[in-house]
Short mmCIF file of C-alpha atoms in Angstrom, two decimals:
data_model
loop_
_atom_site.label_atom_id
_atom_site.label_comp_id
_atom_site.label_asym_id
_atom_site.label_seq_id
_atom_site.Cartn_x
_atom_site.Cartn_y
_atom_site.Cartn_z
CA MET A 277 117.46 152.03 -72.51
CA ILE A 278 115.32 152.98 -69.50
CA VAL A 279 117.79 155.59 -68.27
CA THR A 280 118.15 157.11 -71.74
CA SER A 281 114.38 157.29 -72.22
CA MET A 282 113.99 159.04 -68.88
CA LEU A 283 116.77 161.52 -69.62
CA ILE A 284 115.09 162.44 -72.89
CA SER A 285 111.42 162.28 -71.83
CA ILE A 286 111.51 164.03 -68.43
CA PRO A 287 112.78 167.38 -69.80
CA LEU A 288 110.16 167.18 -72.56
CA LEU A 289 107.40 166.62 -69.98
CA PHE A 290 108.76 169.46 -67.84
CA PHE A 291 108.52 171.87 -70.75
CA GLY A 292 105.02 170.68 -71.66
CA ALA A 293 105.81 168.61 -74.73
CA THR A 294 102.90 166.94 -76.54
CA SER A 295 102.36 163.18 -76.52
CA ASN A 296 103.40 163.15 -80.19
CA ARG A 297 106.70 164.76 -79.24
CA ILE A 298 107.23 162.17 -76.49
CA MET A 299 106.66 159.38 -79.00
CA GLN A 300 109.16 160.93 -81.38
CA SER A 301 111.72 160.95 -78.57
CA SER A 302 111.31 157.20 -77.92
CA LEU A 303 113.07 156.29 -81.17
CA TRP A 304 115.88 158.73 -80.44
CA ALA A 305 116.20 157.16 -76.99
CA THR A 306 116.64 153.78 -78.70
CA ALA A 307 119.34 155.20 -80.96
CA VAL A 308 121.23 156.99 -78.17
CA ALA A 309 121.08 153.92 -75.93
CA GLY A 310 122.33 151.79 -78.84
CA VAL A 311 125.25 154.07 -79.60
CA VAL A 312 126.25 153.96 -75.91
CA MET A 313 125.76 150.20 -75.54
CA ILE A 314 127.59 148.95 -78.66
CA PRO A 315 131.16 149.82 -77.54
CA ILE A 316 130.41 148.70 -73.96
CA ALA A 317 129.08 145.37 -75.19
CA ILE A 318 132.08 144.85 -77.48
CA VAL A 319 134.50 145.48 -74.60
CA MET A 320 132.59 143.07 -72.36
CA MET A 321 132.53 140.43 -75.11
CA ARG A 322 136.31 140.67 -75.40
CA MET A 323 136.65 140.36 -71.62
CA ASP A 324 134.46 137.26 -71.73
CA SER A 325 136.56 135.82 -74.54
CA ARG A 326 139.74 136.27 -72.51
CA ARG A 327 138.05 134.77 -69.44
CA ARG A 328 137.24 131.66 -71.44
CA ASN A 329 139.93 129.79 -73.36
CA PRO A 330 140.80 132.16 -76.23
CA LEU A 331 142.00 129.22 -78.34
CA LEU A 332 138.46 127.81 -78.36
CA GLU A 333 136.89 131.09 -79.43
CA HIS A 334 136.75 131.48 -83.19
CA HIS A 335 134.57 133.69 -85.33
CA ASN A 336 133.89 133.18 -89.01
CA HIS A 337 133.04 135.74 -91.65
CA LEU A 338 130.09 135.26 -93.97
CA SER A 339 130.64 135.07 -97.70
CA LEU A 340 128.78 137.47 -99.99
CA SER A 341 126.25 134.77 -100.91
CA LYS A 342 125.53 134.07 -97.23
CA ILE A 343 125.20 137.80 -96.53
CA MET A 344 122.55 138.05 -99.24
CA TRP A 345 120.89 134.92 -97.86
CA MET A 346 120.75 136.39 -94.33
CA ILE A 347 119.24 139.64 -95.63
CA GLY A 348 116.53 137.81 -97.56
CA LEU A 349 115.89 135.34 -94.76
CA GLY A 350 115.58 138.06 -92.11
CA ALA A 351 112.91 139.90 -94.10
CA SER A 352 111.13 136.62 -94.83
CA LEU A 353 111.13 135.53 -91.19
CA ALA A 354 109.68 138.87 -90.09
CA TYR A 355 106.82 138.59 -92.55
CA VAL A 356 106.11 134.89 -91.99
CA VAL A 357 106.08 135.21 -88.17
CA ASN A 358 103.86 138.31 -88.37
CA PHE A 359 101.58 136.49 -90.80
CA LEU A 360 101.25 133.48 -88.48
CA MET A 361 100.47 135.76 -85.52
CA ALA A 362 97.80 137.50 -87.61
CA VAL A 363 96.29 134.16 -88.69
CA LEU A 364 96.17 133.09 -85.03
CA HIS A 365 94.51 136.44 -84.14
CA ILE A 366 97.20 137.19 -81.57
CA PHE A 367 97.37 140.88 -82.46
CA GLU A 368 93.61 141.14 -81.90
CA LEU A 369 94.15 140.11 -78.29
CA PHE A 370 96.37 143.15 -77.78
CA PRO A 371 94.85 146.01 -79.82
CA SER A 372 96.66 148.71 -77.86
CA TYR A 373 100.01 147.37 -79.11
CA SER A 374 99.16 147.98 -82.78
CA GLU A 375 97.78 151.41 -82.01
CA GLU A 376 100.81 152.56 -80.01
CA THR A 377 103.27 151.10 -82.51
CA SER A 378 101.52 152.88 -85.37
CA LYS A 379 101.59 156.19 -83.46
CA VAL A 380 105.32 155.90 -82.75
CA LEU A 381 106.16 155.02 -86.36
CA MET A 382 103.95 157.62 -87.99
CA SER A 383 105.12 160.39 -85.65
CA ASN A 384 108.60 160.15 -87.18
CA LYS A 385 109.93 160.43 -90.69
CA PHE A 386 110.84 157.15 -92.37
CA TRP A 387 114.60 157.80 -92.40
CA ILE A 388 114.56 158.46 -88.65
CA THR A 389 112.64 155.25 -87.98
CA PHE A 390 114.96 153.30 -90.29
CA LEU A 391 118.15 154.72 -88.75
CA CYS A 392 117.07 154.27 -85.13
CA GLY A 393 114.89 151.17 -85.31
CA ALA A 394 116.34 149.20 -88.21
CA LEU A 395 120.07 149.90 -87.89
CA ILE A 396 121.32 151.22 -84.55
CA GLY A 397 118.74 149.46 -82.36
CA PRO A 398 119.11 145.94 -83.83
CA ILE A 399 122.91 146.11 -83.92
CA ALA A 400 123.06 147.16 -80.26
CA GLU A 401 120.53 144.50 -79.25
CA GLU A 402 122.49 141.77 -81.03
CA PHE A 403 125.71 142.63 -79.23
CA VAL A 404 123.86 142.56 -75.90
CA PHE A 405 121.49 139.62 -76.34
CA ARG A 406 123.47 137.32 -78.63
CA GLY A 407 127.02 138.57 -78.01
CA LEU A 408 126.76 138.75 -74.22
CA ILE A 409 123.64 137.13 -72.78
CA PHE A 410 123.51 134.09 -75.08
CA GLN A 411 127.24 133.43 -74.74
CA ARG A 412 127.09 133.69 -70.95
CA LEU A 413 124.06 131.41 -70.76
CA LYS A 414 126.15 128.81 -72.61
CA ASP A 415 128.58 128.91 -69.67
CA TYR A 416 125.86 127.47 -67.43
CA PHE A 417 123.45 125.57 -69.70
CA ARG A 418 123.56 123.29 -72.70
CA CYS A 419 123.46 125.17 -75.99
CA PRO A 420 119.79 124.40 -76.91
CA THR A 421 118.67 125.60 -73.49
CA ALA A 422 120.77 128.74 -73.78
CA ILE A 423 119.28 129.45 -77.22
CA VAL A 424 115.71 129.23 -75.90
CA LEU A 425 116.43 131.19 -72.70
CA SER A 426 118.18 133.99 -74.58
CA GLY A 427 115.22 134.23 -76.96
CA LEU A 428 112.73 134.45 -74.08
CA ILE A 429 114.82 137.14 -72.36
CA PHE A 430 114.90 139.03 -75.64
CA GLY A 431 111.10 138.79 -75.81
CA VAL A 432 110.67 140.05 -72.22
CA PHE A 433 112.90 143.03 -73.03
CA HIS A 434 110.34 144.30 -75.55
CA GLY A 435 107.87 144.95 -72.74
CA ASN A 436 104.49 143.78 -74.09
CA MET A 437 102.87 140.42 -74.76
CA ALA A 438 102.47 140.80 -78.54
CA GLN A 439 106.12 141.68 -79.04
CA PHE A 440 107.16 139.10 -76.45
CA LEU A 441 105.83 136.31 -78.66
CA TYR A 442 107.21 137.79 -81.89
CA ALA A 443 110.62 138.74 -80.48
CA SER A 444 111.05 135.46 -78.59
CA VAL A 445 110.59 133.42 -81.76
CA LEU A 446 112.98 135.60 -83.73
CA GLY A 447 115.45 135.78 -80.83
CA ILE A 448 115.65 131.98 -80.71
CA ILE A 449 116.26 131.88 -84.46
CA PHE A 450 118.92 134.62 -84.27
CA ALA A 451 120.79 132.78 -81.51
CA TRP A 452 120.62 129.51 -83.44
CA PHE A 453 122.11 131.11 -86.55
CA MET A 454 124.86 132.70 -84.50
CA GLU A 455 125.76 129.32 -83.07
CA TYR A 456 125.53 127.66 -86.48
CA PHE A 457 127.82 130.14 -88.26
CA HIS A 458 129.97 131.15 -85.23
CA THR A 459 129.75 134.85 -86.06
CA MET A 460 127.83 137.91 -84.91
CA GLU A 461 127.36 138.85 -88.56
CA ALA A 462 124.50 136.35 -89.00
CA PRO A 463 122.13 137.56 -86.26
CA ILE A 464 122.93 141.22 -86.98
CA LEU A 465 122.01 140.84 -90.66
CA LEU A 466 118.88 138.84 -89.81
CA HIS A 467 117.74 141.38 -87.23
CA VAL A 468 118.47 144.47 -89.34
CA SER A 469 116.71 143.08 -92.41
CA ALA A 470 113.73 141.88 -90.33
CA ASN A 471 113.23 145.32 -88.78
CA ALA A 472 113.85 147.14 -92.05
CA TRP A 473 111.26 145.02 -93.85
CA SER A 474 108.70 145.49 -91.07
CA PHE A 475 109.17 149.27 -91.04
CA ALA A 476 109.02 149.47 -94.83
CA LEU A 477 105.71 147.60 -94.84
CA SER A 478 104.34 149.82 -92.08
CA TYR A 479 105.12 152.96 -94.06
CA PHE A 480 104.65 151.97 -97.68
CA GLY A 481 103.10 148.55 -98.14
CA GLU A 482 100.28 148.06 -95.67
CA ASP A 483 97.46 148.26 -98.22
CA TRP A 484 99.43 146.44 -100.93
CA PHE A 485 99.98 143.39 -98.73
CA LYS A 486 96.45 143.00 -97.44
CA ILE A 487 94.56 139.84 -98.35
CA GLY A 488 93.12 140.29 -101.81
CA ALA A 489 95.87 142.53 -103.11
CA GLY A 490 96.37 140.09 -105.95
CA ILE A 491 99.34 138.58 -107.75
CA PRO A 492 102.08 140.97 -106.44
CA MET A 493 101.20 140.15 -102.84
CA LEU A 494 101.04 136.40 -103.52
CA ALA A 495 104.36 136.49 -105.39
CA VAL A 496 106.22 138.26 -102.58
CA VAL A 497 104.68 136.15 -99.81
CA GLY A 498 105.31 132.99 -101.81
CA ALA A 499 108.95 133.96 -102.34
CA GLN A 500 109.43 134.65 -98.64
CA ILE A 501 107.88 131.35 -97.61
CA LEU A 502 110.08 129.61 -100.16
CA ILE A 503 113.19 131.31 -98.72
CA VAL A 504 112.32 130.12 -95.21
CA ILE A 505 111.57 126.55 -96.31
CA SER A 506 114.64 126.30 -98.55
CA SER A 507 116.80 127.64 -95.69
CA VAL A 508 115.54 124.89 -93.38
CA VAL A 509 116.15 122.22 -96.04
CA TYR A 510 119.64 123.57 -96.80
CA ILE A 511 120.69 123.64 -93.14
CA ARG A 512 119.34 120.15 -92.50
CA SER A 513 121.27 118.80 -95.50
CA LYS A 514 124.48 120.47 -94.32
CA ARG A 515 124.10 119.10 -90.81
CA LYS A 516 123.70 115.60 -92.20
#
């Protein structure tokens, strides 16, 4: 990611590109780095699988109902975690984060942001952080420890304190779901839907979802909270 950003940004700086142009390039850097990393990560995952006992490695596929569940849950988790951080005034402690994020998003068209930040980026990150880092941590630590450590590493990767808290919480959840379902499909769907929902709100729904927006806002937030709670209840019942 760092190398790709430098390769894209340095020529722009050399030719006197504006700060807005540099910000536009950051999303493309994410996409290019993702496209490069996905096949590398897949190859390394297969090497890891052969290094371990292949007979013990099994991967399930999610049913259509679980796919829909993961999509809804990912969007709900993104909103609920963001809401809790807003209630705790965490974003107010780091005002520069919101400003810079807004500049990056608004300097690009929605389809570019969606393609780079909600599809390519999350898929690449899942193969690296859940497919490689989490699995390798399990070689050295108990699974709960590996889940937490992988989430914290995922948070550090995002490079600022506000996103560290947000990404660490979601990273822990993503790793847990991967372990629960034994498939990369679960964290990928959760991550993609979480990012897609966050970007959609940033572009189209910011005013609609403010406090006081009325019944539509309460209905959507209530549904998302219900999805999260029902997911916890469902998983606990299955584990029993």
